[in-house]
mmCIF file of C-alpha atoms (C1' of nucleotides) in Angstrom:
data_model
loop_
_atom_site.group_PDB
_atom_site.id
_atom_site.type_symbol
_atom_site.label_atom_id
_atom_site.label_comp_id
_atom_site.label_asym_id
_atom_site.label_seq_id
_atom_site.Cartn_x
_atom_site.Cartn_y
_atom_site.Cartn_z
ATOM 1 C CA MET T 18 3.509 -11.326 -32.187
ATOM 2 C CA LYS T 19 4.055 -15.018 -31.562
ATOM 3 C CA LYS T 20 7.640 -14.259 -30.674
ATOM 4 C CA GLN T 21 6.491 -12.316 -27.630
ATOM 5 C CA LYS T 22 4.984 -15.297 -25.871
ATOM 6 C CA THR T 23 7.572 -15.313 -23.078
ATOM 7 C CA ARG T 24 7.339 -11.566 -22.720
ATOM 8 C CA ASP T 25 3.589 -11.813 -22.288
ATOM 9 C CA HIS T 26 4.005 -14.561 -19.741
ATOM 10 C CA ILE T 27 6.355 -12.348 -17.764
ATOM 11 C CA ILE T 28 3.905 -9.473 -17.836
ATOM 12 C CA GLU T 29 1.069 -11.708 -16.734
ATOM 13 C CA ALA T 30 3.047 -13.254 -13.876
ATOM 14 C CA ALA T 31 4.373 -9.861 -12.777
ATOM 15 C CA ASP T 32 0.852 -8.450 -12.897
ATOM 16 C CA GLN T 33 -0.429 -11.114 -10.530
ATOM 17 C CA LEU T 34 2.545 -10.925 -8.172
ATOM 18 C CA PHE T 35 2.538 -7.122 -8.024
ATOM 19 C CA TYR T 36 -1.110 -7.344 -7.087
ATOM 20 C CA GLN T 37 -0.734 -10.079 -4.511
ATOM 21 C CA GLN T 38 2.564 -9.082 -2.897
ATOM 22 C CA GLY T 39 3.166 -5.527 -3.942
ATOM 23 C CA TYR T 40 5.607 -4.170 -6.506
ATOM 24 C CA GLU T 41 8.650 -3.664 -4.312
ATOM 25 C CA HIS T 42 8.295 -6.944 -2.482
ATOM 26 C CA THR T 43 8.179 -8.917 -5.729
ATOM 27 C CA SER T 44 11.630 -9.945 -6.955
ATOM 28 C CA PHE T 45 12.834 -10.908 -10.421
ATOM 29 C CA ALA T 46 13.632 -14.335 -9.035
ATOM 30 C CA HIS T 47 10.030 -14.822 -8.014
ATOM 31 C CA ILE T 48 8.637 -13.747 -11.369
ATOM 32 C CA ALA T 49 11.207 -15.867 -13.198
ATOM 33 C CA ASP T 50 10.240 -18.835 -11.023
ATOM 34 C CA ASP T 51 6.585 -18.415 -11.917
ATOM 35 C CA VAL T 52 7.291 -18.150 -15.633
ATOM 36 C CA LYS T 53 9.829 -20.986 -15.371
ATOM 37 C CA ILE T 54 12.667 -19.139 -17.009
ATOM 38 C CA SER T 55 16.088 -18.196 -15.643
ATOM 39 C CA ARG T 56 16.791 -14.796 -14.194
ATOM 40 C CA GLY T 57 19.291 -14.223 -16.995
ATOM 41 C CA ASN T 58 16.740 -14.738 -19.730
ATOM 42 C CA PHE T 59 14.601 -12.240 -17.934
ATOM 43 C CA TYR T 60 16.836 -9.369 -18.900
ATOM 44 C CA TYR T 61 16.530 -10.193 -22.548
ATOM 45 C CA HIS T 62 12.896 -9.097 -22.313
ATOM 46 C CA PHE T 63 13.103 -6.322 -19.740
ATOM 47 C CA LYS T 64 16.163 -4.309 -18.907
ATOM 48 C CA THR T 65 14.919 -2.984 -15.567
ATOM 49 C CA LYS T 66 12.247 -3.677 -13.008
ATOM 50 C CA ASP T 67 10.653 -0.345 -13.848
ATOM 51 C CA GLU T 68 10.176 -1.508 -17.427
ATOM 52 C CA ILE T 69 8.143 -4.485 -16.241
ATOM 53 C CA LEU T 70 6.042 -2.202 -14.101
ATOM 54 C CA ASP T 71 5.323 0.031 -17.077
ATOM 55 C CA ALA T 72 4.388 -2.979 -19.162
ATOM 56 C CA VAL T 73 2.090 -4.246 -16.431
ATOM 57 C CA ILE T 74 0.367 -0.886 -16.050
ATOM 58 C CA SER T 75 0.045 -0.633 -19.815
ATOM 59 C CA ALA T 76 -1.555 -4.071 -19.960
ATOM 60 C CA ARG T 77 -3.962 -3.138 -17.175
ATOM 61 C CA LEU T 78 -4.925 0.040 -19.000
ATOM 62 C CA ASP T 79 -5.690 -1.951 -22.127
ATOM 63 C CA LYS T 80 -7.735 -4.507 -20.230
ATOM 64 C CA THR T 81 -9.656 -1.771 -18.440
ATOM 65 C CA ARG T 82 -10.448 0.087 -21.655
ATOM 66 C CA LYS T 83 -11.817 -3.111 -23.146
ATOM 67 C CA MET T 84 -13.914 -3.805 -20.052
ATOM 68 C CA LEU T 85 -15.354 -0.291 -20.051
ATOM 69 C CA SER T 86 -16.291 -0.439 -23.713
ATOM 70 C CA GLN T 87 -17.956 -3.803 -23.126
ATOM 71 C CA TRP T 88 -20.026 -2.281 -20.341
ATOM 72 C CA GLU T 89 -20.794 0.525 -22.737
ATOM 73 C CA GLN T 90 -22.427 -1.934 -25.106
ATOM 74 C CA GLY T 91 -23.969 -4.219 -22.498
ATOM 75 C CA GLY T 92 -25.943 -1.845 -20.311
ATOM 76 C CA THR T 93 -29.308 -0.591 -21.509
ATOM 77 C CA SER T 94 -29.259 2.582 -19.371
ATOM 78 C CA PRO T 95 -26.485 4.683 -17.836
ATOM 79 C CA GLN T 96 -27.677 3.500 -14.417
ATOM 80 C CA ASP T 97 -27.211 -0.102 -15.498
ATOM 81 C CA ARG T 98 -23.744 0.652 -16.802
ATOM 82 C CA ILE T 99 -22.747 2.322 -13.562
ATOM 83 C CA LYS T 100 -24.013 -0.710 -11.714
ATOM 84 C CA CYS T 101 -21.652 -2.840 -13.817
ATOM 85 C CA PHE T 102 -18.860 -0.823 -12.274
ATOM 86 C CA ILE T 103 -20.200 -1.216 -8.751
ATOM 87 C CA ARG T 104 -20.603 -4.951 -9.181
ATOM 88 C CA ILE T 105 -16.946 -5.603 -9.969
ATOM 89 C CA LEU T 106 -16.643 -5.617 -6.173
ATOM 90 C CA ILE T 107 -18.818 -8.735 -6.246
ATOM 91 C CA THR T 108 -17.202 -10.280 -9.304
ATOM 92 C CA ASN T 109 -13.720 -9.941 -7.827
ATOM 93 C CA ARG T 110 -14.822 -10.440 -4.233
ATOM 94 C CA ASP T 111 -12.392 -13.212 -3.312
ATOM 95 C CA LYS T 112 -9.351 -11.437 -4.674
ATOM 96 C CA ILE T 113 -10.420 -8.183 -3.071
ATOM 97 C CA LEU T 114 -10.814 -9.870 0.306
ATOM 98 C CA ASN T 115 -7.233 -11.076 0.048
ATOM 99 C CA TYR T 116 -5.419 -8.318 -1.778
ATOM 100 C CA GLY T 117 -7.657 -5.267 -1.920
ATOM 101 C CA CYS T 118 -8.288 -3.271 -5.089
ATOM 102 C CA PRO T 119 -5.542 -3.699 -7.709
ATOM 103 C CA VAL T 120 -5.794 -0.060 -8.763
ATOM 104 C CA GLY T 121 -5.914 1.495 -5.311
ATOM 105 C CA THR T 122 -3.185 -0.615 -3.769
ATOM 106 C CA LEU T 123 -0.809 -0.050 -6.677
ATOM 107 C CA THR T 124 -1.256 3.711 -6.817
ATOM 108 C CA THR T 125 -0.877 3.907 -3.045
ATOM 109 C CA GLU T 126 2.331 1.897 -3.100
ATOM 110 C CA LEU T 127 3.846 3.867 -5.960
ATOM 111 C CA ALA T 128 2.935 7.107 -4.196
ATOM 112 C CA LYS T 129 4.901 6.037 -1.112
ATOM 113 C CA LEU T 130 7.835 4.967 -3.240
ATOM 114 C CA ASN T 131 7.574 8.255 -5.085
ATOM 115 C CA HIS T 132 7.923 6.110 -8.167
ATOM 116 C CA ALA T 133 8.355 7.531 -11.650
ATOM 117 C CA SER T 134 5.391 5.502 -12.946
ATOM 118 C CA ARG T 135 3.018 6.899 -10.370
ATOM 119 C CA ALA T 136 1.235 9.000 -12.990
ATOM 120 C CA GLU T 137 0.745 6.010 -15.279
ATOM 121 C CA ALA T 138 -0.859 4.058 -12.461
ATOM 122 C CA ASN T 139 -3.124 6.983 -11.632
ATOM 123 C CA ALA T 140 -4.278 6.941 -15.250
ATOM 124 C CA LEU T 141 -6.113 3.743 -14.322
ATOM 125 C CA PHE T 142 -8.190 5.737 -11.877
ATOM 126 C CA THR T 143 -8.727 8.436 -14.462
ATOM 127 C CA LEU T 144 -10.049 5.885 -16.920
ATOM 128 C CA PHE T 145 -12.797 4.858 -14.488
ATOM 129 C CA ARG T 146 -13.388 8.434 -13.402
ATOM 130 C CA CYS T 147 -14.018 9.743 -16.908
ATOM 131 C CA TRP T 148 -16.120 6.757 -17.872
ATOM 132 C CA LEU T 149 -18.298 7.160 -14.784
ATOM 133 C CA GLN T 150 -18.567 10.897 -15.371
ATOM 134 C CA GLU T 151 -19.806 10.221 -18.879
ATOM 135 C CA GLN T 152 -22.509 7.907 -17.541
ATOM 136 C CA PHE T 153 -23.697 10.511 -15.053
ATOM 137 C CA ILE T 154 -23.809 13.076 -17.823
ATOM 138 C CA GLN T 155 -26.013 10.701 -19.796
ATOM 139 C CA ILE T 156 -28.295 10.474 -16.771
ATOM 140 C CA GLY T 157 -28.640 14.227 -17.009
ATOM 141 C CA CYS T 158 -26.033 15.620 -14.617
ATOM 142 C CA GLN T 159 -24.047 18.744 -15.348
ATOM 143 C CA GLU T 160 -20.347 18.112 -16.104
ATOM 144 C CA ASP T 161 -19.041 19.223 -12.689
ATOM 145 C CA ASP T 162 -21.746 17.405 -10.852
ATOM 146 C CA ALA T 163 -21.157 14.271 -12.899
ATOM 147 C CA ASP T 164 -17.460 14.317 -12.040
ATOM 148 C CA GLU T 165 -18.235 14.802 -8.381
ATOM 149 C CA ARG T 166 -20.486 11.755 -8.421
ATOM 150 C CA ALA T 167 -17.885 9.753 -10.335
ATOM 151 C CA MET T 168 -15.301 10.571 -7.681
ATOM 152 C CA HIS T 169 -17.796 9.753 -4.964
ATOM 153 C CA LEU T 170 -18.422 6.290 -6.356
ATOM 154 C CA LEU T 171 -14.748 5.625 -6.937
ATOM 155 C CA ALA T 172 -13.982 6.606 -3.361
ATOM 156 C CA ARG T 173 -16.710 4.414 -1.931
ATOM 157 C CA SER T 174 -15.518 1.412 -3.932
ATOM 158 C CA GLN T 175 -11.985 2.005 -2.722
ATOM 159 C CA GLY T 176 -13.088 2.257 0.872
ATOM 160 C CA VAL T 177 -15.163 -0.888 0.644
ATOM 161 C CA ALA T 178 -12.212 -2.811 -0.816
ATOM 162 C CA THR T 179 -9.854 -1.559 1.896
ATOM 163 C CA LEU T 180 -12.149 -2.353 4.813
ATOM 164 C CA ALA T 181 -13.390 -5.658 3.406
ATOM 165 C CA SER T 182 -9.786 -6.734 2.980
ATOM 166 C CA ALA T 183 -8.725 -5.604 6.474
ATOM 167 C CA PHE T 184 -11.605 -7.429 8.159
ATOM 168 C CA HIS T 185 -11.907 -10.147 5.523
ATOM 169 C CA ASP T 186 -15.600 -9.380 5.439
ATOM 170 C CA ALA T 187 -17.481 -10.525 2.323
ATOM 171 C CA LYS T 188 -20.859 -9.589 3.742
ATOM 172 C CA PHE T 189 -19.759 -5.988 4.045
ATOM 173 C CA ILE T 190 -19.026 -5.876 0.327
ATOM 174 C CA ASP T 191 -22.522 -7.143 -0.462
ATOM 175 C CA GLN T 192 -24.165 -4.614 1.849
ATOM 176 C CA GLU T 193 -22.302 -1.677 0.416
ATOM 177 C CA VAL T 194 -22.811 -2.770 -3.174
ATOM 178 C CA THR T 195 -26.546 -2.869 -2.542
ATOM 179 C CA GLN T 196 -26.449 0.618 -1.018
ATOM 180 C CA MET T 197 -24.415 2.032 -3.880
ATOM 181 C CA CYS T 198 -26.775 0.529 -6.446
ATOM 182 C CA GLU T 199 -29.708 2.113 -4.647
ATOM 183 C CA TRP T 200 -27.852 5.405 -4.599
ATOM 184 C CA VAL T 201 -27.405 5.217 -8.371
ATOM 185 C CA ASP T 202 -31.066 4.435 -8.939
ATOM 186 C CA GLY T 203 -31.867 7.519 -6.868
ATOM 187 C CA TYR T 204 -30.390 9.488 -9.767
ATOM 188 C CA ALA T 205 -32.846 8.075 -12.247
ATOM 189 C CA PRO T 206 -34.037 10.245 -15.196
ATOM 190 C CA VAL T 207 -33.956 13.868 -14.054
ATOM 191 C CA MET H 165 11.657 6.471 31.579
ATOM 192 C CA LYS H 166 14.205 9.128 30.834
ATOM 193 C CA LYS H 167 16.616 6.413 29.727
ATOM 194 C CA GLN H 168 14.342 5.595 26.793
ATOM 195 C CA LYS H 169 14.781 8.910 25.063
ATOM 196 C CA THR H 170 16.683 7.428 22.129
ATOM 197 C CA ARG H 171 14.262 4.533 21.903
ATOM 198 C CA ASP H 172 11.364 6.973 21.685
ATOM 199 C CA HIS H 173 13.147 8.980 19.038
ATOM 200 C CA ILE H 174 13.594 5.838 16.986
ATOM 201 C CA ILE H 175 9.921 4.964 17.300
ATOM 202 C CA GLU H 176 8.893 8.454 16.304
ATOM 203 C CA ALA H 177 11.220 8.581 13.291
ATOM 204 C CA ALA H 178 10.194 5.093 12.206
ATOM 205 C CA ASP H 179 6.538 6.026 12.589
ATOM 206 C CA GLN H 180 6.920 8.981 10.244
ATOM 207 C CA LEU H 181 9.039 7.107 7.704
ATOM 208 C CA PHE H 182 6.779 4.049 7.658
ATOM 209 C CA TYR H 183 3.921 6.408 6.953
ATOM 210 C CA GLN H 184 5.660 8.441 4.297
ATOM 211 C CA GLN H 185 7.621 5.727 2.503
ATOM 212 C CA GLY H 186 6.072 2.479 3.610
ATOM 213 C CA TYR H 187 7.391 -0.116 6.025
ATOM 214 C CA GLU H 188 9.392 -2.278 3.653
ATOM 215 C CA HIS H 189 10.924 0.618 1.764
ATOM 216 C CA THR H 190 12.235 2.207 4.961
ATOM 217 C CA SER H 191 15.691 0.949 5.901
ATOM 218 C CA PHE H 192 17.501 0.929 9.235
ATOM 219 C CA ALA H 193 20.059 3.260 7.732
ATOM 220 C CA HIS H 194 17.367 5.794 6.939
ATOM 221 C CA ILE H 195 15.846 5.705 10.415
ATOM 222 C CA ALA H 196 19.284 5.868 12.021
ATOM 223 C CA ASP H 197 20.113 8.851 9.831
ATOM 224 C CA ASP H 198 16.992 10.658 10.972
ATOM 225 C CA VAL H 199 17.647 9.981 14.641
ATOM 226 C CA LYS H 200 21.318 10.752 14.147
ATOM 227 C CA ILE H 201 22.640 7.561 15.646
ATOM 228 C CA SER H 202 24.746 4.810 14.107
ATOM 229 C CA ARG H 203 23.230 1.678 12.679
ATOM 230 C CA GLY H 204 25.059 -0.305 15.361
ATOM 231 C CA ASN H 205 23.483 1.585 18.219
ATOM 232 C CA PHE H 206 20.179 0.858 16.627
ATOM 233 C CA TYR H 207 20.361 -2.772 17.557
ATOM 234 C CA TYR H 208 20.827 -1.974 21.199
ATOM 235 C CA HIS H 209 17.250 -0.709 21.196
ATOM 236 C CA PHE H 210 15.596 -3.040 18.705
ATOM 237 C CA LYS H 211 16.802 -6.479 17.741
ATOM 238 C CA THR H 212 14.796 -6.732 14.522
ATOM 239 C CA LYS H 213 12.892 -4.550 12.110
ATOM 240 C CA ASP H 214 9.700 -6.314 13.110
ATOM 241 C CA GLU H 215 10.237 -5.161 16.691
ATOM 242 C CA ILE H 216 10.278 -1.546 15.568
ATOM 243 C CA LEU H 217 7.108 -2.089 13.619
ATOM 244 C CA ASP H 218 5.394 -3.531 16.676
ATOM 245 C CA ALA H 219 6.570 -0.585 18.766
ATOM 246 C CA VAL H 220 5.278 1.843 16.144
ATOM 247 C CA ILE H 221 1.886 0.151 15.964
ATOM 248 C CA SER H 222 1.729 0.067 19.748
ATOM 249 C CA ALA H 223 2.479 3.792 19.908
ATOM 250 C CA ARG H 224 -0.193 4.499 17.308
ATOM 251 C CA LEU H 225 -2.729 2.464 19.274
ATOM 252 C CA ASP H 226 -1.947 4.480 22.412
ATOM 253 C CA LYS H 227 -2.221 7.778 20.593
ATOM 254 C CA THR H 228 -5.493 6.740 18.989
ATOM 255 C CA ARG H 229 -7.015 5.633 22.303
ATOM 256 C CA LYS H 230 -6.127 9.000 23.805
ATOM 257 C CA MET H 231 -7.607 10.853 20.852
ATOM 258 C CA LEU H 232 -10.849 8.871 21.013
ATOM 259 C CA SER H 233 -11.267 9.476 24.745
ATOM 260 C CA GLN H 234 -10.651 13.178 24.179
ATOM 261 C CA TRP H 235 -13.401 13.228 21.578
ATOM 262 C CA GLU H 236 -15.522 11.358 24.082
ATOM 263 C CA GLN H 237 -15.231 14.267 26.500
ATOM 264 C CA GLY H 238 -15.287 17.078 23.944
ATOM 265 C CA GLY H 239 -18.446 16.369 21.952
ATOM 266 C CA THR H 240 -21.801 17.291 23.382
ATOM 267 C CA SER H 241 -23.787 14.763 21.328
ATOM 268 C CA PRO H 242 -22.872 11.463 19.663
ATOM 269 C CA GLN H 243 -23.384 13.196 16.321
ATOM 270 C CA ASP H 244 -20.804 15.802 17.289
ATOM 271 C CA ARG H 245 -18.358 13.138 18.356
ATOM 272 C CA ILE H 246 -18.771 11.243 15.100
ATOM 273 C CA LYS H 247 -18.117 14.485 13.271
ATOM 274 C CA CYS H 248 -14.826 14.762 15.164
ATOM 275 C CA PHE H 249 -13.877 11.524 13.470
ATOM 276 C CA ILE H 250 -14.957 12.703 10.047
ATOM 277 C CA ARG H 251 -13.055 15.938 10.403
ATOM 278 C CA ILE H 252 -9.669 14.306 10.928
ATOM 279 C CA LEU H 253 -9.681 14.214 7.135
ATOM 280 C CA ILE H 254 -9.583 18.007 7.289
ATOM 281 C CA THR H 255 -7.148 18.233 10.184
ATOM 282 C CA ASN H 256 -4.656 15.937 8.484
ATOM 283 C CA ARG H 257 -5.480 17.059 4.971
ATOM 284 C CA ASP H 258 -1.953 17.887 3.829
ATOM 285 C CA LYS H 259 -0.456 14.628 5.023
ATOM 286 C CA ILE H 260 -3.355 12.666 3.565
ATOM 287 C CA LEU H 261 -2.908 14.342 0.185
ATOM 288 C CA ASN H 262 0.706 13.203 0.176
ATOM 289 C CA TYR H 263 0.671 9.853 1.929
ATOM 290 C CA GLY H 264 -2.927 8.709 2.307
ATOM 291 C CA CYS H 265 -4.402 7.422 5.546
ATOM 292 C CA PRO H 266 -1.768 6.081 7.965
ATOM 293 C CA VAL H 267 -4.050 3.266 9.116
ATOM 294 C CA GLY H 268 -5.293 2.158 5.725
ATOM 295 C CA THR H 269 -1.951 2.275 3.958
ATOM 296 C CA LEU H 270 -0.175 0.349 6.706
ATOM 297 C CA THR H 271 -2.759 -2.426 6.955
ATOM 298 C CA THR H 272 -2.816 -2.724 3.171
ATOM 299 C CA GLU H 273 0.966 -2.996 2.976
ATOM 300 C CA LEU H 274 1.207 -5.543 5.779
ATOM 301 C CA ALA H 275 -1.560 -7.575 4.150
ATOM 302 C CA LYS H 276 0.430 -7.809 0.916
ATOM 303 C CA LEU H 277 3.582 -8.704 2.819
ATOM 304 C CA ASN H 278 1.542 -11.258 4.759
ATOM 305 C CA HIS H 279 3.334 -9.801 7.763
ATOM 306 C CA ALA H 280 3.049 -11.259 11.249
ATOM 307 C CA SER H 281 1.956 -7.903 12.683
ATOM 308 C CA ARG H 282 -0.947 -7.602 10.304
ATOM 309 C CA ALA H 283 -3.458 -8.279 13.068
ATOM 310 C CA GLU H 284 -1.937 -5.617 15.324
ATOM 311 C CA ALA H 285 -2.259 -3.041 12.574
ATOM 312 C CA ASN H 286 -5.860 -4.046 11.962
ATOM 313 C CA ALA H 287 -6.531 -3.405 15.656
ATOM 314 C CA LEU H 288 -6.175 0.278 14.789
ATOM 315 C CA PHE H 289 -9.187 -0.059 12.509
ATOM 316 C CA THR H 290 -11.055 -1.979 15.193
ATOM 317 C CA LEU H 291 -10.438 0.816 17.677
ATOM 318 C CA PHE H 292 -12.209 3.316 15.415
ATOM 319 C CA ARG H 293 -14.854 0.800 14.440
ATOM 320 C CA CYS H 294 -15.906 0.040 18.029
ATOM 321 C CA TRP H 295 -15.767 3.680 19.057
ATOM 322 C CA LEU H 296 -17.973 4.696 16.123
ATOM 323 C CA GLN H 297 -20.352 1.835 16.806
ATOM 324 C CA GLU H 298 -20.723 3.031 20.394
ATOM 325 C CA GLN H 299 -21.611 6.523 19.179
ATOM 326 C CA PHE H 300 -24.263 5.179 16.819
ATOM 327 C CA ILE H 301 -25.698 3.107 19.666
ATOM 328 C CA GLN H 302 -25.929 6.284 21.714
ATOM 329 C CA ILE H 303 -27.826 7.886 18.863
ATOM 330 C CA GLY H 304 -30.318 5.059 19.178
ATOM 331 C CA CYS H 305 -29.201 2.449 16.647
ATOM 332 C CA GLN H 306 -29.379 -1.266 17.338
ATOM 333 C CA GLU H 307 -26.004 -2.961 17.831
ATOM 334 C CA ASP H 308 -25.823 -4.553 14.363
ATOM 335 C CA ASP H 309 -27.065 -1.448 12.665
ATOM 336 C CA ALA H 310 -24.570 0.692 14.594
ATOM 337 C CA ASP H 311 -21.700 -1.525 13.488
ATOM 338 C CA GLU H 312 -22.868 -1.360 9.895
ATOM 339 C CA ARG H 313 -22.874 2.420 10.029
ATOM 340 C CA ALA H 314 -19.463 2.447 11.705
ATOM 341 C CA MET H 315 -18.045 0.334 8.898
ATOM 342 C CA HIS H 316 -19.760 2.514 6.345
ATOM 343 C CA LEU H 317 -18.113 5.657 7.693
ATOM 344 C CA LEU H 318 -14.723 4.006 8.026
ATOM 345 C CA ALA H 319 -14.935 2.841 4.429
ATOM 346 C CA ARG H 320 -15.932 6.245 3.140
ATOM 347 C CA SER H 321 -13.064 7.924 4.978
ATOM 348 C CA GLN H 322 -10.644 5.387 3.555
ATOM 349 C CA GLY H 323 -11.925 5.916 0.045
ATOM 350 C CA VAL H 324 -11.716 9.672 0.358
ATOM 351 C CA ALA H 325 -8.117 9.447 1.564
ATOM 352 C CA THR H 326 -7.137 7.105 -1.264
ATOM 353 C CA LEU H 327 -8.715 9.163 -4.034
ATOM 354 C CA ALA H 328 -7.664 12.532 -2.620
ATOM 355 C CA SER H 329 -4.103 11.261 -2.472
ATOM 356 C CA ALA H 330 -4.135 9.800 -5.988
ATOM 357 C CA PHE H 331 -5.501 13.018 -7.527
ATOM 358 C CA HIS H 332 -3.955 15.326 -4.924
ATOM 359 C CA ASP H 333 -7.374 16.898 -4.592
ATOM 360 C CA ALA H 334 -8.002 18.863 -1.373
ATOM 361 C CA LYS H 335 -11.384 20.113 -2.543
ATOM 362 C CA PHE H 336 -12.635 16.575 -2.855
ATOM 363 C CA ILE H 337 -11.861 15.974 0.819
ATOM 364 C CA ASP H 338 -13.878 19.029 1.815
ATOM 365 C CA GLN H 339 -16.842 18.008 -0.329
ATOM 366 C CA GLU H 340 -16.993 14.503 1.019
ATOM 367 C CA VAL H 341 -16.515 15.621 4.614
ATOM 368 C CA THR H 342 -19.511 17.919 4.229
ATOM 369 C CA GLN H 343 -21.579 15.080 2.782
ATOM 370 C CA MET H 344 -20.585 12.679 5.533
ATOM 371 C CA CYS H 345 -21.430 15.226 8.220
ATOM 372 C CA GLU H 346 -24.857 15.717 6.653
ATOM 373 C CA TRP H 347 -25.308 11.967 6.560
ATOM 374 C CA VAL H 348 -24.574 11.771 10.287
ATOM 375 C CA ASP H 349 -27.026 14.550 11.075
ATOM 376 C CA GLY H 350 -29.633 12.592 9.145
ATOM 377 C CA TYR H 351 -29.390 10.076 11.976
ATOM 378 C CA ALA H 352 -30.385 12.599 14.608
ATOM 379 C CA PRO H 353 -32.358 11.511 17.714
ATOM 380 C CA VAL H 354 -34.574 8.607 16.656
ATOM 381 C "C1'" DG P 189 16.055 -16.654 -26.972
ATOM 382 C "C1'" DT P 190 17.730 -19.067 -23.221
ATOM 383 C "C1'" DC P 191 21.138 -20.431 -20.142
ATOM 384 C "C1'" DT P 192 25.106 -20.181 -16.260
ATOM 385 C "C1'" DA P 193 28.157 -17.451 -13.883
ATOM 386 C "C1'" DT P 194 29.258 -13.333 -11.825
ATOM 387 C "C1'" DA P 195 29.527 -8.315 -10.531
ATOM 388 C "C1'" DT P 196 27.758 -4.920 -7.439
ATOM 389 C "C1'" DA P 197 24.967 -2.662 -4.105
ATOM 390 C "C1'" DG P 198 22.085 -2.539 -0.278
ATOM 391 C "C1'" DA P 199 19.597 -4.677 3.278
ATOM 392 C "C1'" DG P 200 19.277 -6.734 8.055
ATOM 393 C "C1'" DA P 201 22.000 -8.261 11.698
ATOM 394 C "C1'" DT P 202 26.311 -9.257 14.889
ATOM 395 C "C1'" DA P 203 30.830 -8.533 17.512
ATOM 396 C "C1'" DG P 204 33.456 -6.138 20.194
ATOM 397 C "C1'" DA P 205 35.892 -1.658 21.457
ATOM 398 C "C1'" DC P 206 34.979 2.521 24.036
ATOM 399 C "C1'" DG X 210 24.500 3.488 25.570
ATOM 400 C "C1'" DT X 211 27.027 4.472 21.466
ATOM 401 C "C1'" DC X 212 30.382 3.614 18.144
ATOM 402 C "C1'" DT X 213 33.142 1.145 14.051
ATOM 403 C "C1'" DA X 214 33.888 -2.840 11.550
ATOM 404 C "C1'" DT X 215 32.195 -6.757 9.572
ATOM 405 C "C1'" DC X 216 29.255 -10.758 8.228
ATOM 406 C "C1'" DT X 217 25.668 -12.657 5.423
ATOM 407 C "C1'" DC X 218 22.000 -12.693 2.445
ATOM 408 C "C1'" DT X 219 19.303 -11.181 -1.264
ATOM 409 C "C1'" DA X 220 18.262 -8.084 -4.897
ATOM 410 C "C1'" DT X 221 19.136 -5.833 -9.345
ATOM 411 C "C1'" DA X 222 21.815 -6.118 -13.165
ATOM 412 C "C1'" DT X 223 25.608 -7.711 -16.601
ATOM 413 C "C1'" DA X 224 28.698 -10.846 -19.520
ATOM 414 C "C1'" DG X 225 29.210 -14.210 -22.351
ATOM 415 C "C1'" DA X 226 28.507 -19.223 -23.746
ATOM 416 C "C1'" DC X 227 25.164 -22.042 -26.279
#
DNA sequence: GTCTATATAGAGATAGAC
DNA sequence: GTCTATCTCTATATAGAC
């Protein structure tokens, strides 16, 4: 556990850099610089760049699962829980304005690279999708309908992140978040 | 004009490859291979990779302007013209399922690379944004309101492309296109 | 576990012949 | 206008000392 301190630092630095600069554009040298270790030492912890990517995705999956289960406990109604999801656009506004959505931009990049870990990255989307579907089911939606709404919300969040980043427009995020929250409240107890 | 045949071939090949594999991931060698010229000849036409990117963006801007002015003539009502925009998701469905939206994925990549041509790529978004705004004004919206709706539609299209690509889900595109078309018709003559 | 030094491959870019 | 040959730089990855 304690022995893996450097390894964890590498994962954390890689996570940030992959998000800010993209996976391919980020070099070992850059990560090593951030962690303040030599490039040689690097390979003691990870044999290939792909291994770091897998570790980063794995860490993001863990973090996301924890976040979702926290929302699960926090919200009093499924609508409230869904609004927790919508409001991450506000919580992470500054980062989104600069680098877009960490999930969307990674999956898009890996798709273009036709990368082996593409499926793992997509699992991040699936995590949100299934969680949202479950909330819509609790509202009273049928399974298919709930999934459709989950996808709808995911897509809107993605679009908002992309456009807000392109135009560096914080106000647009706020507007759309408000609209999405209203949309969710429109599906109040059926 | 006729002398630029090779140059045009390069731009066209680069355009496709940048879309399918991303800008950074596409090498001169790959483009040259596609065009069936040597890497050396390449540099007669373009001195740097950035120059090709600018030429590609410029070509995309031209093509987009032509497409928008065609829609301008084709549609009988502003609603119809806006639906032309929405339906490109259907027209380009197969490519979108594989590579996402060419505008969104390029601007996102250039943003992460902090590339000098980032603004030029964003101009592609602006082209659609202003055109859509104009249509909403013709429907009867105020200027600010029209822009808000333009951004809203752009964002939804982006989100649909991103999610459809991640889950390789053609049906999702169709569903969302239907919903967006209904949304537009909801803004019939005010 | 961390370092320095080095191997190897691929990229962008140039020079000069044809 | 197109080619071959080559330069240079940077990236991933390895070897071996400490």
